[in-house]
PDB file of C-alpha atoms in Angstrom:
ATOM      1  CA  MET A  32      21.158 -21.594 -61.109  1.00 54.00           C
ATOM      2  CA  THR A  33      18.592 -20.558 -63.361  1.00 50.00           C
ATOM      3  CA  PRO A  34      14.798 -20.921 -63.904  1.00 50.00           C
ATOM      4  CA  ILE A  35      13.869 -23.602 -66.370  1.00 49.00           C
ATOM      5  CA  ASP A  36      12.867 -22.182 -69.697  1.00 48.00           C
ATOM      6  CA  HIS A  37       9.516 -23.629 -70.740  1.00 44.00           C
ATOM      7  CA  SER A  38      10.423 -23.676 -74.388  1.00 45.00           C
ATOM      8  CA  ALA A  39       9.150 -25.680 -77.340  1.00 39.00           C
ATOM      9  CA  ASP A  40      11.134 -28.836 -76.073  1.00 44.00           C
ATOM     10  CA  VAL A  41       9.088 -28.719 -72.831  1.00 44.00           C
ATOM     11  CA  ALA A  42       5.915 -28.034 -74.729  1.00 42.00           C
ATOM     12  CA  THR A  43       6.314 -31.428 -76.627  1.00 50.00           C
ATOM     13  CA  ILE A  44       6.030 -33.326 -73.556  1.00 52.00           C
ATOM     14  CA  SER A  45       2.209 -33.024 -73.436  1.00 67.00           C
ATOM     15  CA  LYS A  46       0.375 -33.357 -69.931  1.00 79.00           C
ATOM     16  CA  PRO A  47       2.714 -35.913 -68.457  1.00 91.00           C
ATOM     17  CA  THR A  48       0.929 -38.637 -66.156  1.00 95.00           C
ATOM     18  CA  VAL A  49       2.183 -38.133 -62.770  1.00 98.00           C
ATOM     19  CA  ALA A  50       2.253 -40.386 -59.581  1.00 98.00           C
ATOM     20  CA  VAL A  51       3.290 -39.185 -56.041  1.00 98.00           C
ATOM     21  CA  VAL A  52       4.649 -41.956 -53.879  1.00 98.00           C
ATOM     22  CA  GLY A  53       4.815 -40.986 -50.225  1.00 97.00           C
ATOM     23  CA  PRO A  54       2.131 -38.457 -49.500  1.00 96.00           C
ATOM     24  CA  GLY A  55       3.827 -36.975 -46.346  1.00 96.00           C
ATOM     25  CA  ALA A  56       4.653 -33.338 -46.055  1.00 97.00           C
ATOM     26  CA  ILE A  57       6.737 -33.009 -49.084  1.00 97.00           C
ATOM     27  CA  GLY A  58       4.542 -35.448 -51.344  1.00 98.00           C
ATOM     28  CA  THR A  59       1.413 -33.792 -50.274  1.00 98.00           C
ATOM     29  CA  THR A  60       2.754 -30.288 -51.080  1.00 98.00           C
ATOM     30  CA  VAL A  61       3.611 -31.376 -54.657  1.00 98.00           C
ATOM     31  CA  ALA A  62       0.571 -33.213 -55.147  1.00 98.00           C
ATOM     32  CA  ALA A  63      -1.668 -30.038 -54.008  1.00 98.00           C
ATOM     33  CA  ALA A  64       0.465 -27.956 -56.441  1.00 98.00           C
ATOM     34  CA  LEU A  65      -0.355 -30.448 -59.222  1.00 98.00           C
ATOM     35  CA  HIS A  66      -4.099 -30.572 -58.395  1.00 98.00           C
ATOM     36  CA  GLU A  67      -4.365 -26.940 -57.977  1.00 97.00           C
ATOM     37  CA  ALA A  68      -3.199 -26.603 -61.602  1.00 96.00           C
ATOM     38  CA  GLY A  69      -5.649 -29.287 -62.827  1.00 96.00           C
ATOM     39  CA  ARG A  70      -3.132 -32.121 -63.144  1.00 96.00           C
ATOM     40  CA  THR A  71      -4.220 -34.289 -60.249  1.00 97.00           C
ATOM     41  CA  PRO A  72      -1.596 -37.034 -59.696  1.00 98.00           C
ATOM     42  CA  ILE A  73      -1.950 -40.713 -58.775  1.00 98.00           C
ATOM     43  CA  LEU A  74      -1.552 -40.822 -55.010  1.00 98.00           C
ATOM     44  CA  CYS A  75       0.521 -43.965 -53.656  1.00 98.00           C
ATOM     45  CA  GLY A  76       1.223 -44.844 -50.144  1.00 97.00           C
ATOM     46  CA  ARG A  77       1.143 -47.304 -47.157  1.00 94.00           C
ATOM     47  CA  THR A  78      -2.113 -45.904 -45.560  1.00 94.00           C
ATOM     48  CA  ALA A  79      -5.485 -45.513 -47.365  1.00 95.00           C
ATOM     49  CA  ARG A  80      -6.876 -41.948 -47.285  1.00 96.00           C
ATOM     50  CA  GLU A  81      -9.821 -40.364 -49.115  1.00 97.00           C
ATOM     51  CA  TYR A  82      -7.898 -37.199 -49.755  1.00 97.00           C
ATOM     52  CA  LEU A  83      -4.879 -35.088 -48.754  1.00 98.00           C
ATOM     53  CA  THR A  84      -5.037 -31.548 -47.261  1.00 98.00           C
ATOM     54  CA  LEU A  85      -2.441 -28.711 -47.772  1.00 98.00           C
ATOM     55  CA  ARG A  86      -2.886 -25.603 -45.596  1.00 97.00           C
ATOM     56  CA  ASP A  87      -1.109 -22.348 -45.869  1.00 95.00           C
ATOM     57  CA  GLU A  88      -1.707 -18.625 -45.004  1.00 93.00           C
ATOM     58  CA  GLY A  89      -4.052 -18.360 -47.958  1.00 90.00           C
ATOM     59  CA  GLY A  90      -6.412 -21.239 -47.114  1.00 94.00           C
ATOM     60  CA  ARG A  91      -6.362 -25.017 -48.021  1.00 96.00           C
ATOM     61  CA  ILE A  92      -6.256 -27.271 -50.879  1.00 97.00           C
ATOM     62  CA  GLU A  93      -7.807 -30.799 -50.877  1.00 98.00           C
ATOM     63  CA  VAL A  94      -6.352 -33.441 -53.128  1.00 98.00           C
ATOM     64  CA  PRO A  95      -8.912 -36.046 -53.926  1.00 97.00           C
ATOM     65  CA  GLY A  96      -7.793 -39.595 -53.554  1.00 96.00           C
ATOM     66  CA  PRO A  97      -7.932 -42.168 -52.850  1.00 97.00           C
ATOM     67  CA  VAL A  98      -4.328 -42.963 -51.775  1.00 98.00           C
ATOM     68  CA  LEU A  99      -3.704 -46.375 -53.336  1.00 97.00           C
ATOM     69  CA  VAL A 100      -2.015 -48.946 -51.197  1.00 97.00           C
ATOM     70  CA  ASN A 101      -1.581 -51.840 -53.572  1.00 97.00           C
ATOM     71  CA  PRO A 102       0.960 -51.549 -56.255  1.00 97.00           C
ATOM     72  CA  LYS A 103      -0.402 -54.685 -57.979  1.00 95.00           C
ATOM     73  CA  ARG A 104      -3.683 -52.840 -59.100  1.00 92.00           C
ATOM     74  CA  MET A 105      -1.644 -50.396 -61.375  1.00 95.00           C
ATOM     75  CA  ASP A 106      -1.894 -51.546 -64.977  1.00 91.00           C
ATOM     76  CA  GLN A 107       0.400 -49.231 -66.798  1.00 94.00           C
ATOM     77  CA  PRO A 108       3.457 -46.980 -66.197  1.00 96.00           C
ATOM     78  CA  VAL A 109       3.387 -43.166 -65.863  1.00 97.00           C
ATOM     79  CA  ASP A 110       5.644 -40.540 -67.321  1.00 96.00           C
ATOM     80  CA  LEU A 111       6.828 -39.105 -63.980  1.00 97.00           C
ATOM     81  CA  VAL A 112       7.127 -40.395 -60.459  1.00 98.00           C
ATOM     82  CA  PHE A 113       7.712 -38.064 -57.532  1.00 98.00           C
ATOM     83  CA  LEU A 114       9.327 -40.257 -54.845  1.00 98.00           C
ATOM     84  CA  ALA A 115       8.658 -38.620 -51.738  1.00 98.00           C
ATOM     85  CA  VAL A 116       9.835 -41.091 -49.097  1.00 97.00           C
ATOM     86  CA  LYS A 117      12.836 -41.121 -46.702  1.00 93.00           C
ATOM     87  CA  SER A 118      15.937 -42.649 -47.878  1.00 91.00           C
ATOM     88  CA  THR A 119      15.458 -45.329 -45.333  1.00 93.00           C
ATOM     89  CA  GLN A 120      12.075 -46.160 -46.917  1.00 96.00           C
ATOM     90  CA  VAL A 121      13.142 -46.616 -50.563  1.00 96.00           C
ATOM     91  CA  ASP A 122      13.269 -50.325 -50.164  1.00 96.00           C
ATOM     92  CA  ALA A 123       9.637 -50.460 -48.916  1.00 96.00           C
ATOM     93  CA  ALA A 124       8.600 -48.314 -52.003  1.00 97.00           C
ATOM     94  CA  ALA A 125      10.312 -50.653 -54.256  1.00 97.00           C
ATOM     95  CA  PRO A 126       7.110 -52.346 -55.434  1.00 97.00           C
ATOM     96  CA  TRP A 127       5.395 -48.861 -56.353  1.00 98.00           C
ATOM     97  CA  LEU A 128       8.538 -48.174 -58.468  1.00 98.00           C
ATOM     98  CA  ALA A 129       8.197 -51.521 -60.287  1.00 97.00           C
ATOM     99  CA  ALA A 130       4.505 -50.944 -60.862  1.00 97.00           C
ATOM    100  CA  LEU A 131       4.729 -47.310 -62.061  1.00 97.00           C
ATOM    101  CA  CYS A 132       7.877 -47.328 -64.028  1.00 97.00           C
ATOM    102  CA  GLY A 133       8.508 -47.999 -67.608  1.00 95.00           C
ATOM    103  CA  PRO A 134      11.386 -47.385 -70.070  1.00 92.00           C
ATOM    104  CA  LYS A 135      10.596 -43.624 -70.600  1.00 92.00           C
ATOM    105  CA  THR A 136       9.568 -42.933 -66.857  1.00 96.00           C
ATOM    106  CA  VAL A 137      11.488 -40.031 -64.968  1.00 97.00           C
ATOM    107  CA  VAL A 138      11.759 -40.608 -61.264  1.00 98.00           C
ATOM    108  CA  CYS A 139      12.310 -37.410 -59.429  1.00 98.00           C
ATOM    109  CA  VAL A 140      13.631 -38.033 -55.881  1.00 98.00           C
ATOM    110  CA  LEU A 141      12.253 -35.725 -53.286  1.00 97.00           C
ATOM    111  CA  GLN A 142      14.696 -36.342 -50.471  1.00 90.00           C
ATOM    112  CA  ASN A 143      17.535 -34.888 -48.457  1.00 82.00           C
ATOM    113  CA  GLY A 144      20.896 -36.033 -48.994  1.00 82.00           C
ATOM    114  CA  VAL A 145      23.510 -36.241 -51.836  1.00 86.00           C
ATOM    115  CA  GLU A 146      23.099 -39.983 -52.964  1.00 90.00           C
ATOM    116  CA  GLN A 147      19.597 -39.935 -54.110  1.00 93.00           C
ATOM    117  CA  GLU A 148      20.490 -41.274 -57.617  1.00 93.00           C
ATOM    118  CA  SER A 149      22.640 -44.064 -56.554  1.00 94.00           C
ATOM    119  CA  THR A 150      19.995 -44.990 -53.838  1.00 95.00           C
ATOM    120  CA  VAL A 151      16.935 -45.246 -56.190  1.00 97.00           C
ATOM    121  CA  ALA A 152      18.532 -46.254 -59.527  1.00 96.00           C
ATOM    122  CA  PRO A 153      18.708 -49.855 -58.630  1.00 96.00           C
ATOM    123  CA  TYR A 154      14.896 -50.103 -57.830  1.00 96.00           C
ATOM    124  CA  ALA A 155      14.059 -48.330 -61.258  1.00 95.00           C
ATOM    125  CA  PRO A 156      16.382 -49.904 -63.891  1.00 94.00           C
ATOM    126  CA  GLY A 157      16.213 -48.199 -67.371  1.00 92.00           C
ATOM    127  CA  CYS A 158      14.563 -45.167 -65.935  1.00 95.00           C
ATOM    128  CA  SER A 159      16.026 -41.524 -65.628  1.00 95.00           C
ATOM    129  CA  VAL A 160      16.364 -40.985 -61.924  1.00 97.00           C
ATOM    130  CA  LEU A 161      16.604 -37.107 -61.260  1.00 97.00           C
ATOM    131  CA  PRO A 162      17.738 -35.961 -57.767  1.00 96.00           C
ATOM    132  CA  SER A 163      16.369 -32.676 -56.362  1.00 96.00           C
ATOM    133  CA  VAL A 164      16.909 -30.309 -53.615  1.00 94.00           C
ATOM    134  CA  VAL A 165      13.595 -29.412 -51.710  1.00 94.00           C
ATOM    135  CA  TRP A 166      13.575 -25.664 -50.472  1.00 92.00           C
ATOM    136  CA  PHE A 167      10.273 -25.292 -48.800  1.00 91.00           C
ATOM    137  CA  PRO A 168       9.125 -25.771 -45.131  1.00 89.00           C
ATOM    138  CA  ALA A 169       6.150 -28.186 -44.756  1.00 94.00           C
ATOM    139  CA  GLN A 170       5.140 -30.012 -41.769  1.00 94.00           C
ATOM    140  CA  VAL A 171       2.548 -32.758 -40.946  1.00 96.00           C
ATOM    141  CA  GLN A 172      -0.101 -31.580 -38.453  1.00 96.00           C
ATOM    142  CA  PRO A 173      -1.887 -33.716 -35.815  1.00 96.00           C
ATOM    143  CA  ASP A 174      -5.069 -33.943 -37.864  1.00 95.00           C
ATOM    144  CA  GLY A 175      -2.923 -35.474 -40.848  1.00 95.00           C
ATOM    145  CA  SER A 176      -3.024 -32.143 -42.931  1.00 97.00           C
ATOM    146  CA  VAL A 177       0.268 -30.485 -44.061  1.00 98.00           C
ATOM    147  CA  TRP A 178       1.143 -27.006 -43.180  1.00 97.00           C
ATOM    148  CA  LEU A 179       3.332 -25.100 -45.770  1.00 97.00           C
ATOM    149  CA  ARG A 180       5.062 -22.248 -44.195  1.00 93.00           C
ATOM    150  CA  GLY A 181       6.709 -20.800 -47.284  1.00 92.00           C
ATOM    151  CA  GLU A 182       6.776 -20.568 -51.075  1.00 93.00           C
ATOM    152  CA  ALA A 183       7.313 -24.080 -52.723  1.00 96.00           C
ATOM    153  CA  ARG A 184      10.539 -24.499 -54.782  1.00 95.00           C
ATOM    154  CA  LEU A 185      12.550 -27.345 -56.266  1.00 96.00           C
ATOM    155  CA  THR A 186      15.955 -27.409 -57.739  1.00 95.00           C
ATOM    156  CA  VAL A 187      17.030 -30.271 -60.259  1.00 96.00           C
ATOM    157  CA  PRO A 188      20.234 -30.839 -62.341  1.00 95.00           C
ATOM    158  CA  ASP A 189      20.394 -29.352 -65.622  1.00 95.00           C
ATOM    159  CA  LEU A 190      19.661 -32.661 -67.547  1.00 95.00           C
ATOM    160  CA  PRO A 191      17.201 -33.623 -70.236  1.00 94.00           C
ATOM    161  CA  ALA A 192      14.968 -35.531 -68.034  1.00 94.00           C
ATOM    162  CA  ALA A 193      14.329 -32.119 -65.971  1.00 95.00           C
ATOM    163  CA  LEU A 194      12.049 -31.117 -68.821  1.00 93.00           C
ATOM    164  CA  VAL A 195       9.541 -33.737 -67.717  1.00 95.00           C
ATOM    165  CA  VAL A 196       9.382 -32.284 -64.323  1.00 96.00           C
ATOM    166  CA  ALA A 197       9.272 -28.694 -65.675  1.00 92.00           C
ATOM    167  CA  ARG A 198       6.272 -29.551 -67.844  1.00 93.00           C
ATOM    168  CA  ALA A 199       4.498 -31.210 -64.979  1.00 96.00           C
ATOM    169  CA  MET A 200       4.942 -28.285 -62.471  1.00 96.00           C
ATOM    170  CA  HIS A 201       4.589 -25.547 -65.142  1.00 94.00           C
ATOM    171  CA  ASP A 202       2.373 -22.767 -63.855  1.00 94.00           C
ATOM    172  CA  THR A 203       1.987 -24.226 -60.457  1.00 96.00           C
ATOM    173  CA  ARG A 204       2.586 -22.768 -57.024  1.00 96.00           C
ATOM    174  CA  CYS A 205       5.960 -25.047 -56.875  1.00 97.00           C
ATOM    175  CA  SER A 206       8.593 -23.573 -59.164  1.00 96.00           C
ATOM    176  CA  VAL A 207      11.381 -25.519 -60.668  1.00 96.00           C
ATOM    177  CA  ASP A 208      15.037 -24.302 -61.001  1.00 94.00           C
ATOM    178  CA  LEU A 209      17.943 -25.855 -63.078  1.00 94.00           C
ATOM    179  CA  ALA A 210      21.419 -26.152 -61.263  1.00 93.00           C
ATOM    180  CA  VAL A 211      24.531 -26.858 -63.412  1.00 93.00           C
ATOM    181  CA  ASP A 212      26.556 -27.666 -60.382  1.00 94.00           C
ATOM    182  CA  PHE A 213      23.799 -29.568 -58.691  1.00 92.00           C
ATOM    183  CA  THR A 214      26.302 -31.722 -56.789  1.00 91.00           C
ATOM    184  CA  THR A 215      27.674 -28.547 -55.000  1.00 90.00           C
ATOM    185  CA  LEU A 216      24.168 -27.221 -54.196  1.00 88.00           C
ATOM    186  CA  ALA A 217      23.027 -30.472 -52.791  1.00 87.00           C
ATOM    187  CA  TRP A 218      25.971 -30.620 -50.429  1.00 82.00           C
ATOM    188  CA  ARG A 219      25.184 -27.061 -49.399  1.00 83.00           C
ATOM    189  CA  LYS A 220      21.651 -27.910 -48.454  1.00 79.00           C
ATOM    190  CA  LEU A 221      22.821 -31.030 -46.609  1.00 71.00           C
ATOM    191  CA  LEU A 222      25.040 -28.948 -44.460  1.00 69.00           C
ATOM    192  CA  GLN A 223      22.328 -26.205 -43.955  1.00 67.00           C
ATOM    193  CA  ASN A 224      20.228 -29.182 -42.510  1.00 61.00           C
ATOM    194  CA  ALA A 225      22.983 -30.265 -40.330  1.00 57.00           C
ATOM    195  CA  VAL A 226      23.083 -26.860 -38.630  1.00 50.00           C
ATOM    196  CA  ALA A 227      19.350 -26.839 -38.197  1.00 52.00           C
ATOM    197  CA  GLY A 228      19.688 -30.156 -36.517  1.00 52.00           C
ATOM    198  CA  LEU A 229      21.210 -28.318 -33.550  1.00 55.00           C
ATOM    199  CA  MET A 230      17.678 -26.818 -32.869  1.00 54.00           C
ATOM    200  CA  VAL A 231      16.307 -30.498 -32.868  1.00 56.00           C
ATOM    201  CA  LEU A 232      19.039 -31.609 -30.459  1.00 61.00           C
ATOM    202  CA  THR A 233      18.662 -28.599 -28.056  1.00 63.00           C
ATOM    203  CA  GLY A 234      14.746 -28.301 -28.373  1.00 65.00           C
ATOM    204  CA  ARG A 235      15.222 -24.598 -29.081  1.00 61.00           C
ATOM    205  CA  ARG A 236      13.945 -22.257 -31.820  1.00 58.00           C
ATOM    206  CA  SER A 237      16.165 -20.376 -34.267  1.00 58.00           C
ATOM    207  CA  GLY A 238      16.726 -17.620 -31.932  1.00 65.00           C
ATOM    208  CA  MET A 239      19.422 -19.774 -30.182  1.00 59.00           C
ATOM    209  CA  PHE A 240      21.755 -18.952 -33.055  1.00 57.00           C
ATOM    210  CA  ALA A 241      21.956 -15.293 -31.607  1.00 64.00           C
ATOM    211  CA  ARG A 242      24.311 -16.702 -28.867  1.00 68.00           C
ATOM    212  CA  THR A 243      27.894 -16.287 -29.842  1.00 72.00           C
ATOM    213  CA  ASP A 244      28.833 -19.813 -28.769  1.00 63.00           C
ATOM    214  CA  ILE A 245      26.101 -21.438 -30.781  1.00 58.00           C
ATOM    215  CA  ALA A 246      26.943 -19.088 -33.737  1.00 57.00           C
ATOM    216  CA  ARG A 247      30.557 -20.427 -33.647  1.00 62.00           C
ATOM    217  CA  LEU A 248      29.437 -23.954 -33.378  1.00 58.00           C
ATOM    218  CA  SER A 249      26.906 -23.640 -36.120  1.00 52.00           C
ATOM    219  CA  GLN A 250      29.899 -22.461 -38.258  1.00 57.00           C
ATOM    220  CA  ARG A 251      32.136 -25.269 -37.349  1.00 59.00           C
ATOM    221  CA  VAL A 252      29.534 -27.922 -38.099  1.00 54.00           C
ATOM    222  CA  PRO A 253      29.421 -27.407 -41.894  1.00 52.00           C
ATOM    223  CA  ARG A 254      33.107 -26.625 -42.265  1.00 53.00           C
ATOM    224  CA  GLY A 255      34.117 -29.959 -40.531  1.00 50.00           C
ATOM    225  CA  ARG A 256      31.855 -32.035 -42.831  1.00 48.00           C
ATOM    226  CA  SER A 257      32.878 -30.246 -46.027  1.00 47.00           C
ATOM    227  CA  CYS A 258      36.411 -30.822 -45.288  1.00 46.00           C
ATOM    228  CA  ARG A 259      36.047 -34.465 -44.587  1.00 46.00           C
ATOM    229  CA  ARG A 260      34.039 -34.783 -47.961  1.00 49.00           C
ATOM    230  CA  ARG A 261      35.858 -32.291 -50.334  1.00 47.00           C
ATOM    231  CA  LYS A 262      37.770 -33.594 -53.295  1.00 48.00           C
ATOM    232  CA  PRO A 263      40.793 -31.711 -54.663  1.00 44.00           C
ATOM    233  CA  GLY A 264      39.790 -28.898 -57.059  1.00 43.00           C
ATOM    234  CA  ARG A 265      35.871 -29.130 -55.939  1.00 42.00           C
ATOM    235  CA  ARG A 266      34.236 -26.201 -54.388  1.00 40.00           C
ATOM    236  CA  SER A 267      32.963 -26.579 -50.924  1.00 35.00           C
ATOM    237  CA  ALA A 268      29.858 -24.299 -51.235  1.00 36.00           C
ATOM    238  CA  ALA A 269      27.640 -22.973 -53.920  1.00 38.00           C
ATOM    239  CA  ARG A 270      26.347 -19.455 -54.358  1.00 38.00           C
ATOM    240  CA  ASP A 271      23.238 -18.471 -52.416  1.00 38.00           C
ATOM    241  CA  PRO A 272      20.118 -19.868 -54.343  1.00 39.00           C
TER     242      PRO A 272
END
């Protein structure tokens, strides 16, 4: 996995127009990174809001809205759509994809899982659908703001469409990396999430993994899943990002 080289090819994509669909924890983080760099995106969602707020240890960023709720009011496509809804909400986001996407639009899917492209592509025919791995911990707070607990980073496949994402996120707080073997990396992240799910099931914090029995269980969970899904000749894990 290597950082994207912001070369002449990236520079030819001048100031791409960007929309963020789904201003939750992940969507707000990406929108704030863009706004902080002077590239405020179009905000699209189900609930009208005047602004979004991202907080971290360094302070807060307010992204001006409003959050649009009516796709029919969009009169032209954008260059890049960050789709930040859950996989179960893609169908509900279909009107936004129809309104925002044109023949040259890139849709970068900010979801967990390994079937992002096949899930979203039917709703964005003719567009480049780019899956991603989201590496940053962000959480919606009771007041509606989002708390970012670490550095923001995305990984995308080493494909031409990645240049549009690179240009949009260049010099922002959210870095973008390329992965040649993206499929393996996406599976690794999914298995990591499966292990983290043990904390949700037990209502415990990460200190639980210090227990020997829990540590053994956390090792068996990803091994079992990777064995069921592994194909002959395919590696079951990637190198550490």
